[in-house]
Amino acid sequence: MSQQEPASPSPGANGSPIGSRNDSEAQQVSARVQKILQELGSAAQRSIDLSYVEMEENEAQLVGEAIASSQHLEVLILQLDPVLTPDEEESDGEDPSWPNDTVLRAAFLGPRPNTSVRSLIIEGSGTDGDFMRLGVLPQVIRENSHLTKLEFQWKGVDGTGQRETQELFDSLISNSTLRTLVLPSLERWDFEDPEDGGFIDADTFSRVVKLVESNTSISHLDLQIGECRGPGSADLNLPAFYTALRSNSSIRTLRLRGFFLKRNAEAEFLEWIRTSATLEELDMESLGDWYQDEDEEPLRYKLFFRALRENKSLKKLVLDGLSADADEDFRELMDALTVNSTLQEVVFEPDSDHGEAVREALQRRVAQ
């Protein structure tokens, strides 16, 4: 962050100037937090990063009040607290310190909450595989009518417990202002048997479906799920997910990571690709990685590329270049490009052996 000019004290969420705090409290505020408070008081400060800032409760309260008072801050970056046990309940008689809850509560849930922040970026613990505590975040999402972007930037398989994950989705379903939603990996690792870890449960996935089905404001959606196995996996309704996508008219950009397809959802998936009228960009992993049963063959790319013939909305397609490179699949894609007039860009990550030929075909079509 750039050094800002000292600013006059900003009023707190309770209406009293932050600068009027008594001297003993001010002496307890670290130099780093003092600098943050100074930056929040500057009209030039549009973004603040609190992801690796350790704060005591009184410091978190001061920062939250300063955010509430700011009318110029647009981007807030926070780091959630890791916990040993997911969905950890607070015991009677205990008064745990959750500084991030304090910041969020003071900034967005007070009598005069912040109305300028549009982007909320949530960092994980900085390591891989921690349980993150969502705390009051779902309440903020549910009650805030100004946020347009929520992005989780977690490491690897950081995750939350089932209860908090479902609370998060319930709040997202009721939110009507978010335009961009980048979710963390929705994998569960909270089971005693490690063989049961690393999957998404049916109750949580039903909320994913409901979000896609009911939300009319999100235009950019990034989803990542674990394998469809373990307790409740038989009830995972993947066909309903693609049926919901067919009826959704707001999503323009969709990024899918994880096991989003089993053979029982193949028909719905292909019908969605054929009939989509609003989706403009699709970024997805290898179709060959989307099956779980050893006796189950993956969906062949040629069926996907054949469905692209009828698609009239996609402009950009991002695919896994390692698996989408069979000669038979390539011929089907090239045939689709002679019929599909809307697709403008096909990206292979990493680049496919056929990538250059596909790009040249698209350039020739544009030149005609």
Short mmCIF file of C-alpha atoms in Angstrom, two decimals:
data_model
loop_
_atom_site.label_atom_id
_atom_site.label_comp_id
_atom_site.label_asym_id
_atom_site.label_seq_id
_atom_site.Cartn_x
_atom_site.Cartn_y
_atom_site.Cartn_z
CA MET A 1 0.00 0.00 0.00
CA SER A 2 1.22 3.46 -0.78
CA GLN A 3 1.84 5.86 2.07
CA GLN A 4 -1.08 8.27 2.42
CA GLU A 5 -1.10 11.77 3.86
CA PRO A 6 -2.30 11.93 7.47
CA ALA A 7 -6.05 12.43 7.60
CA SER A 8 -8.35 13.83 10.20
CA PRO A 9 -9.91 11.20 12.44
CA SER A 10 -12.85 9.35 10.89
CA PRO A 11 -16.03 8.85 12.89
CA GLY A 12 -16.63 5.35 14.18
CA ALA A 13 -19.68 3.21 13.52
CA ASN A 14 -21.19 4.54 16.73
CA GLY A 15 -20.82 8.13 15.53
CA SER A 16 -17.90 9.12 17.76
CA PRO A 17 -14.60 10.10 16.16
CA ILE A 18 -12.02 7.33 16.18
CA GLY A 19 -9.43 9.90 17.10
CA SER A 20 -11.26 10.62 20.35
CA ARG A 21 -10.35 7.25 21.84
CA ASN A 22 -8.45 7.67 25.05
CA ASP A 23 -4.66 7.66 25.05
CA SER A 24 -4.32 4.33 26.84
CA GLU A 25 -6.30 2.58 24.08
CA ALA A 26 -4.33 4.32 21.35
CA GLN A 27 -1.09 3.12 22.89
CA GLN A 28 -2.33 -0.47 22.55
CA VAL A 29 -2.74 -0.16 18.78
CA SER A 30 0.20 -1.53 16.80
CA ALA A 31 2.04 0.63 14.30
CA ARG A 32 0.70 -1.47 11.44
CA VAL A 33 -2.92 -1.02 12.55
CA GLN A 34 -2.30 2.71 13.02
CA LYS A 35 -1.11 2.86 9.42
CA ILE A 36 -4.24 1.00 8.25
CA LEU A 37 -6.47 3.43 10.14
CA GLN A 38 -4.61 6.33 8.54
CA GLU A 39 -5.06 4.83 5.07
CA LEU A 40 -8.76 4.21 5.66
CA GLY A 41 -9.13 7.89 6.51
CA SER A 42 -7.75 8.92 3.14
CA ALA A 43 -10.16 9.56 0.27
CA ALA A 44 -7.54 8.16 -2.11
CA GLN A 45 -7.61 4.68 -0.56
CA ARG A 46 -9.74 2.39 -2.73
CA SER A 47 -8.41 -0.99 -1.52
CA ILE A 48 -7.21 -2.35 1.82
CA ASP A 49 -5.56 -5.72 2.46
CA LEU A 50 -6.02 -7.14 5.96
CA SER A 51 -5.19 -10.74 5.00
CA TYR A 52 -1.98 -11.05 7.03
CA VAL A 53 -2.63 -8.43 9.68
CA GLU A 54 -2.80 -9.77 13.22
CA MET A 55 -5.13 -7.71 15.39
CA GLU A 56 -6.36 -7.70 18.94
CA GLU A 57 -10.09 -7.33 19.53
CA ASN A 58 -9.87 -3.59 20.22
CA GLU A 59 -7.80 -3.08 17.06
CA ALA A 60 -10.26 -5.09 14.98
CA GLN A 61 -13.10 -2.96 16.34
CA LEU A 62 -11.28 0.24 15.37
CA VAL A 63 -10.54 -1.04 11.87
CA GLY A 64 -14.12 -2.22 11.39
CA GLU A 65 -15.49 1.15 12.47
CA ALA A 66 -13.10 2.92 10.10
CA ILE A 67 -14.32 0.72 7.22
CA ALA A 68 -17.93 1.47 8.17
CA SER A 69 -17.20 5.19 8.03
CA SER A 70 -15.39 5.04 4.71
CA GLN A 71 -17.33 6.11 1.64
CA HIS A 72 -14.48 5.56 -0.81
CA LEU A 73 -13.19 2.05 -0.04
CA GLU A 74 -14.13 -0.36 -2.84
CA VAL A 75 -12.06 -3.53 -2.26
CA LEU A 76 -11.60 -5.31 1.08
CA ILE A 77 -9.31 -8.32 1.47
CA LEU A 78 -9.64 -10.45 4.61
CA GLN A 79 -8.11 -13.66 5.88
CA LEU A 80 -10.39 -16.08 7.72
CA ASP A 81 -9.41 -17.83 10.93
CA PRO A 82 -8.41 -21.52 10.79
CA VAL A 83 -9.96 -23.87 13.36
CA LEU A 84 -9.04 -27.36 14.48
CA THR A 85 -12.57 -28.73 14.16
CA PRO A 86 -15.01 -27.74 11.37
CA ASP A 87 -18.34 -26.26 12.45
CA GLU A 88 -16.80 -25.67 15.85
CA GLU A 89 -19.44 -24.46 18.29
CA GLU A 90 -18.58 -21.87 20.92
CA SER A 91 -18.96 -23.37 24.39
CA ASP A 92 -20.82 -21.62 27.20
CA GLY A 93 -18.56 -19.56 29.39
CA GLU A 94 -15.92 -19.15 26.69
CA ASP A 95 -15.23 -15.84 25.00
CA PRO A 96 -13.08 -16.73 21.98
CA SER A 97 -11.33 -13.98 20.08
CA TRP A 98 -12.30 -13.83 16.41
CA PRO A 99 -10.85 -10.55 15.08
CA ASN A 100 -12.18 -11.07 11.55
CA ASP A 101 -15.71 -11.43 12.91
CA THR A 102 -15.19 -8.20 14.81
CA VAL A 103 -14.02 -6.38 11.67
CA LEU A 104 -16.93 -7.66 9.58
CA ARG A 105 -19.52 -7.00 12.28
CA ALA A 106 -18.34 -3.44 12.91
CA ALA A 107 -17.91 -2.70 9.20
CA PHE A 108 -21.12 -4.16 7.77
CA LEU A 109 -23.56 -5.13 10.53
CA GLY A 110 -23.56 -2.00 12.70
CA PRO A 111 -26.18 0.78 12.80
CA ARG A 112 -24.44 2.67 9.95
CA PRO A 113 -22.71 0.00 7.83
CA ASN A 114 -20.32 0.59 4.97
CA THR A 115 -22.00 1.15 1.59
CA SER A 116 -18.95 1.69 -0.65
CA VAL A 117 -17.22 -1.72 -0.66
CA ARG A 118 -18.06 -3.62 -3.84
CA SER A 119 -15.48 -6.44 -3.80
CA LEU A 120 -14.84 -8.75 -0.85
CA ILE A 121 -11.87 -11.08 -1.28
CA ILE A 122 -11.44 -13.88 1.27
CA GLU A 123 -8.01 -15.41 1.79
CA GLY A 124 -7.42 -18.76 3.44
CA SER A 125 -4.88 -19.56 6.13
CA GLY A 126 -1.85 -19.36 3.88
CA THR A 127 -1.23 -23.09 4.22
CA ASP A 128 -2.90 -26.07 2.55
CA GLY A 129 -5.70 -28.16 4.03
CA ASP A 130 -6.96 -26.05 6.94
CA PHE A 131 -10.53 -25.73 8.13
CA MET A 132 -11.60 -22.13 7.79
CA ARG A 133 -14.16 -20.47 10.06
CA LEU A 134 -16.74 -18.44 8.14
CA GLY A 135 -18.15 -16.80 11.26
CA VAL A 136 -20.44 -13.86 10.43
CA LEU A 137 -19.50 -13.82 6.72
CA PRO A 138 -22.78 -15.51 5.60
CA GLN A 139 -24.74 -12.88 7.53
CA VAL A 140 -22.79 -10.09 5.82
CA ILE A 141 -23.54 -11.60 2.40
CA ARG A 142 -27.20 -11.98 3.27
CA GLU A 143 -27.68 -8.45 4.60
CA ASN A 144 -25.32 -6.43 2.40
CA SER A 145 -26.99 -4.96 -0.69
CA HIS A 146 -23.89 -3.30 -2.16
CA LEU A 147 -21.39 -6.14 -2.76
CA THR A 148 -21.02 -7.10 -6.42
CA LYS A 149 -18.03 -9.46 -6.13
CA LEU A 150 -17.18 -12.23 -3.66
CA GLU A 151 -13.99 -14.18 -4.28
CA PHE A 152 -12.40 -16.91 -2.19
CA GLN A 153 -8.66 -17.24 -2.75
CA TRP A 154 -7.92 -20.33 -0.68
CA LYS A 155 -4.95 -22.62 -0.90
CA GLY A 156 -5.45 -26.14 -2.26
CA VAL A 157 -7.99 -27.99 -0.17
CA ASP A 158 -8.69 -25.43 2.53
CA GLY A 159 -12.34 -25.90 3.40
CA THR A 160 -15.15 -25.36 5.87
CA GLY A 161 -17.44 -27.70 7.74
CA GLN A 162 -20.73 -28.84 6.26
CA ARG A 163 -22.94 -26.62 8.41
CA GLU A 164 -21.06 -23.41 7.64
CA THR A 165 -20.81 -24.28 3.94
CA GLN A 166 -24.56 -24.71 3.77
CA GLU A 167 -25.10 -21.44 5.65
CA LEU A 168 -22.87 -19.75 3.07
CA PHE A 169 -24.97 -21.09 0.20
CA ASP A 170 -28.22 -20.15 1.90
CA SER A 171 -26.96 -16.57 2.14
CA LEU A 172 -25.79 -16.60 -1.50
CA ILE A 173 -29.19 -17.85 -2.65
CA SER A 174 -30.89 -14.91 -0.95
CA ASN A 175 -28.37 -12.35 -2.26
CA SER A 176 -29.44 -10.35 -5.33
CA THR A 177 -26.49 -8.00 -5.93
CA LEU A 178 -23.45 -10.22 -6.55
CA ARG A 179 -22.26 -10.26 -10.16
CA THR A 180 -19.03 -12.24 -9.70
CA LEU A 181 -18.81 -15.29 -7.44
CA VAL A 182 -15.60 -17.29 -7.12
CA LEU A 183 -16.14 -20.09 -4.61
CA PRO A 184 -13.51 -22.18 -2.83
CA SER A 185 -13.15 -25.91 -3.37
CA LEU A 186 -16.32 -27.50 -2.02
CA GLU A 187 -14.59 -30.63 -0.78
CA ARG A 188 -15.19 -32.25 2.58
CA TRP A 189 -12.27 -33.61 4.58
CA ASP A 190 -13.97 -33.76 7.97
CA PHE A 191 -14.45 -37.53 8.29
CA GLU A 192 -12.62 -39.95 10.55
CA ASP A 193 -11.91 -42.34 7.70
CA PRO A 194 -9.54 -40.58 5.28
CA GLU A 195 -10.94 -42.70 2.45
CA ASP A 196 -14.24 -40.84 2.90
CA GLY A 197 -12.67 -37.40 2.52
CA GLY A 198 -12.37 -35.19 -0.51
CA PHE A 199 -15.93 -35.17 -1.84
CA ILE A 200 -19.02 -33.02 -1.89
CA ASP A 201 -22.14 -34.19 -0.07
CA ALA A 202 -25.63 -34.21 -1.56
CA ASP A 203 -27.12 -31.62 0.82
CA THR A 204 -24.48 -29.06 -0.09
CA PHE A 205 -24.74 -29.82 -3.80
CA SER A 206 -28.51 -29.34 -3.69
CA ARG A 207 -27.77 -25.76 -2.64
CA VAL A 208 -25.38 -25.35 -5.57
CA VAL A 209 -28.24 -26.38 -7.85
CA LYS A 210 -30.67 -24.01 -6.13
CA LEU A 211 -28.20 -21.12 -6.45
CA VAL A 212 -27.84 -21.67 -10.20
CA GLU A 213 -31.58 -22.21 -10.56
CA SER A 214 -32.80 -19.17 -8.64
CA ASN A 215 -30.10 -16.50 -8.94
CA THR A 216 -30.62 -13.89 -11.65
CA SER A 217 -27.72 -11.52 -10.90
CA ILE A 218 -24.50 -13.61 -11.08
CA SER A 219 -22.80 -13.32 -14.47
CA HIS A 220 -19.42 -14.89 -13.55
CA LEU A 221 -19.44 -18.15 -11.58
CA ASP A 222 -16.43 -20.24 -10.56
CA LEU A 223 -17.23 -23.65 -9.03
CA GLN A 224 -14.97 -26.43 -7.78
CA ILE A 225 -16.26 -29.63 -6.22
CA GLY A 226 -14.78 -32.86 -4.95
CA GLU A 227 -15.55 -36.38 -6.06
CA CYS A 228 -19.14 -37.56 -5.93
CA ARG A 229 -18.57 -40.34 -3.43
CA GLY A 230 -18.87 -41.08 0.25
CA PRO A 231 -22.02 -40.67 2.39
CA GLY A 232 -24.92 -39.28 0.38
CA SER A 233 -23.13 -39.42 -2.97
CA ALA A 234 -25.87 -41.57 -4.48
CA ASP A 235 -28.28 -38.67 -4.02
CA LEU A 236 -26.05 -36.12 -5.75
CA ASN A 237 -28.29 -34.70 -8.46
CA LEU A 238 -25.93 -33.85 -11.30
CA PRO A 239 -28.67 -33.94 -13.97
CA ALA A 240 -30.49 -31.22 -12.00
CA PHE A 241 -27.35 -29.05 -12.12
CA TYR A 242 -27.30 -28.99 -15.92
CA THR A 243 -31.07 -28.56 -16.09
CA ALA A 244 -30.65 -25.51 -13.83
CA LEU A 245 -27.92 -24.15 -16.10
CA ARG A 246 -30.25 -24.48 -19.08
CA SER A 247 -32.84 -22.29 -17.35
CA ASN A 248 -30.31 -19.74 -16.05
CA SER A 249 -30.13 -16.60 -18.19
CA SER A 250 -27.65 -14.49 -16.22
CA ILE A 251 -24.41 -16.54 -16.18
CA ARG A 252 -22.09 -15.42 -18.96
CA THR A 253 -18.80 -16.91 -17.73
CA LEU A 254 -18.59 -20.32 -16.06
CA ARG A 255 -15.51 -22.09 -14.75
CA LEU A 256 -15.93 -25.71 -13.61
CA ARG A 257 -13.28 -27.64 -11.71
CA GLY A 258 -13.77 -31.11 -10.30
CA PHE A 259 -16.14 -33.99 -10.87
CA PHE A 260 -19.13 -32.33 -12.48
CA LEU A 261 -20.16 -35.18 -14.74
CA LYS A 262 -21.16 -38.80 -14.38
CA ARG A 263 -22.76 -40.93 -17.02
CA ASN A 264 -26.26 -40.32 -15.61
CA ALA A 265 -25.87 -36.59 -16.38
CA GLU A 266 -24.45 -36.96 -19.88
CA ALA A 267 -27.73 -36.26 -21.69
CA GLU A 268 -28.44 -33.13 -19.64
CA PHE A 269 -24.87 -31.88 -20.09
CA LEU A 270 -24.96 -32.24 -23.88
CA GLU A 271 -28.44 -30.71 -24.11
CA TRP A 272 -27.22 -27.71 -22.08
CA ILE A 273 -24.30 -27.23 -24.50
CA ARG A 274 -26.61 -27.49 -27.51
CA THR A 275 -29.29 -25.11 -26.25
CA SER A 276 -27.43 -22.53 -24.16
CA ALA A 277 -28.49 -19.07 -25.28
CA THR A 278 -26.59 -16.80 -22.88
CA LEU A 279 -23.33 -18.55 -21.81
CA GLU A 280 -20.39 -16.83 -23.53
CA GLU A 281 -17.31 -18.38 -21.89
CA LEU A 282 -16.83 -21.92 -20.58
CA ASP A 283 -13.65 -23.05 -18.84
CA MET A 284 -13.60 -26.67 -17.75
CA GLU A 285 -11.30 -29.50 -16.85
CA SER A 286 -10.85 -32.67 -18.82
CA LEU A 287 -14.05 -34.54 -19.50
CA GLY A 288 -12.00 -37.69 -19.08
CA ASP A 289 -11.46 -36.85 -15.40
CA TRP A 290 -15.17 -36.45 -14.71
CA TYR A 291 -16.01 -40.11 -14.10
CA GLN A 292 -15.48 -42.06 -10.90
CA ASP A 293 -16.35 -45.71 -11.53
CA GLU A 294 -13.64 -47.94 -12.92
CA ASP A 295 -16.12 -49.63 -15.27
CA GLU A 296 -17.49 -46.31 -16.49
CA GLU A 297 -16.05 -44.72 -19.62
CA PRO A 298 -15.55 -40.96 -19.70
CA LEU A 299 -17.69 -38.80 -21.95
CA ARG A 300 -15.96 -38.66 -25.29
CA TYR A 301 -14.90 -35.25 -26.48
CA LYS A 302 -16.34 -35.92 -29.91
CA LEU A 303 -19.86 -35.91 -28.38
CA PHE A 304 -19.12 -32.57 -26.73
CA PHE A 305 -17.71 -31.07 -29.93
CA ARG A 306 -20.68 -32.42 -31.88
CA ALA A 307 -23.00 -30.60 -29.47
CA LEU A 308 -21.08 -27.38 -30.16
CA ARG A 309 -22.44 -27.43 -33.70
CA GLU A 310 -25.81 -26.29 -32.39
CA ASN A 311 -24.57 -23.83 -29.76
CA LYS A 312 -25.27 -20.20 -30.59
CA SER A 313 -23.87 -18.34 -27.56
CA LEU A 314 -20.34 -19.52 -26.67
CA LYS A 315 -17.56 -17.16 -27.71
CA LYS A 316 -14.65 -18.64 -25.76
CA LEU A 317 -13.88 -22.22 -24.73
CA VAL A 318 -11.01 -23.24 -22.43
CA LEU A 319 -10.13 -26.96 -22.40
CA ASP A 320 -7.50 -29.31 -21.03
CA GLY A 321 -4.98 -29.75 -23.83
CA LEU A 322 -3.66 -33.04 -22.45
CA SER A 323 -6.89 -34.96 -22.92
CA ALA A 324 -8.61 -33.09 -25.76
CA ASP A 325 -6.00 -34.01 -28.34
CA ALA A 326 -7.16 -37.27 -29.95
CA ASP A 327 -7.28 -37.14 -33.76
CA GLU A 328 -10.93 -38.25 -33.80
CA ASP A 329 -11.90 -35.50 -31.36
CA PHE A 330 -9.91 -32.93 -33.33
CA ARG A 331 -11.75 -33.75 -36.56
CA GLU A 332 -15.09 -33.36 -34.78
CA LEU A 333 -14.05 -29.97 -33.41
CA MET A 334 -12.89 -28.77 -36.83
CA ASP A 335 -16.21 -29.85 -38.33
CA ALA A 336 -18.06 -27.99 -35.58
CA LEU A 337 -16.14 -24.80 -36.39
CA THR A 338 -17.45 -24.90 -39.96
CA VAL A 339 -21.01 -24.75 -38.59
CA ASN A 340 -20.71 -22.77 -35.35
CA SER A 341 -20.41 -19.07 -36.20
CA THR A 342 -20.26 -17.61 -32.68
CA LEU A 343 -17.20 -19.37 -31.20
CA GLN A 344 -14.25 -16.99 -31.50
CA GLU A 345 -11.54 -18.52 -29.31
CA VAL A 346 -10.54 -22.03 -28.21
CA VAL A 347 -7.78 -22.20 -25.61
CA PHE A 348 -5.98 -25.41 -24.64
CA GLU A 349 -4.19 -25.44 -21.26
CA PRO A 350 -1.55 -26.70 -21.77
CA ASP A 351 -1.52 -26.26 -25.51
CA SER A 352 -2.71 -29.24 -27.54
CA ASP A 353 -0.91 -30.77 -30.52
CA HIS A 354 -3.88 -29.55 -32.54
CA GLY A 355 -4.06 -26.11 -30.91
CA GLU A 356 -2.36 -24.21 -33.72
CA ALA A 357 -4.62 -25.76 -36.37
CA VAL A 358 -7.71 -24.77 -34.40
CA ARG A 359 -6.49 -21.18 -34.00
CA GLU A 360 -5.74 -20.92 -37.72
CA ALA A 361 -9.22 -22.21 -38.57
CA LEU A 362 -10.78 -19.57 -36.35
CA GLN A 363 -8.64 -16.82 -37.90
CA ARG A 364 -9.62 -17.89 -41.41
CA ARG A 365 -13.27 -17.77 -40.47
CA VAL A 366 -12.91 -14.23 -39.09
CA ALA A 367 -11.11 -13.12 -42.26
CA GLN A 368 -13.90 -14.37 -44.53
#
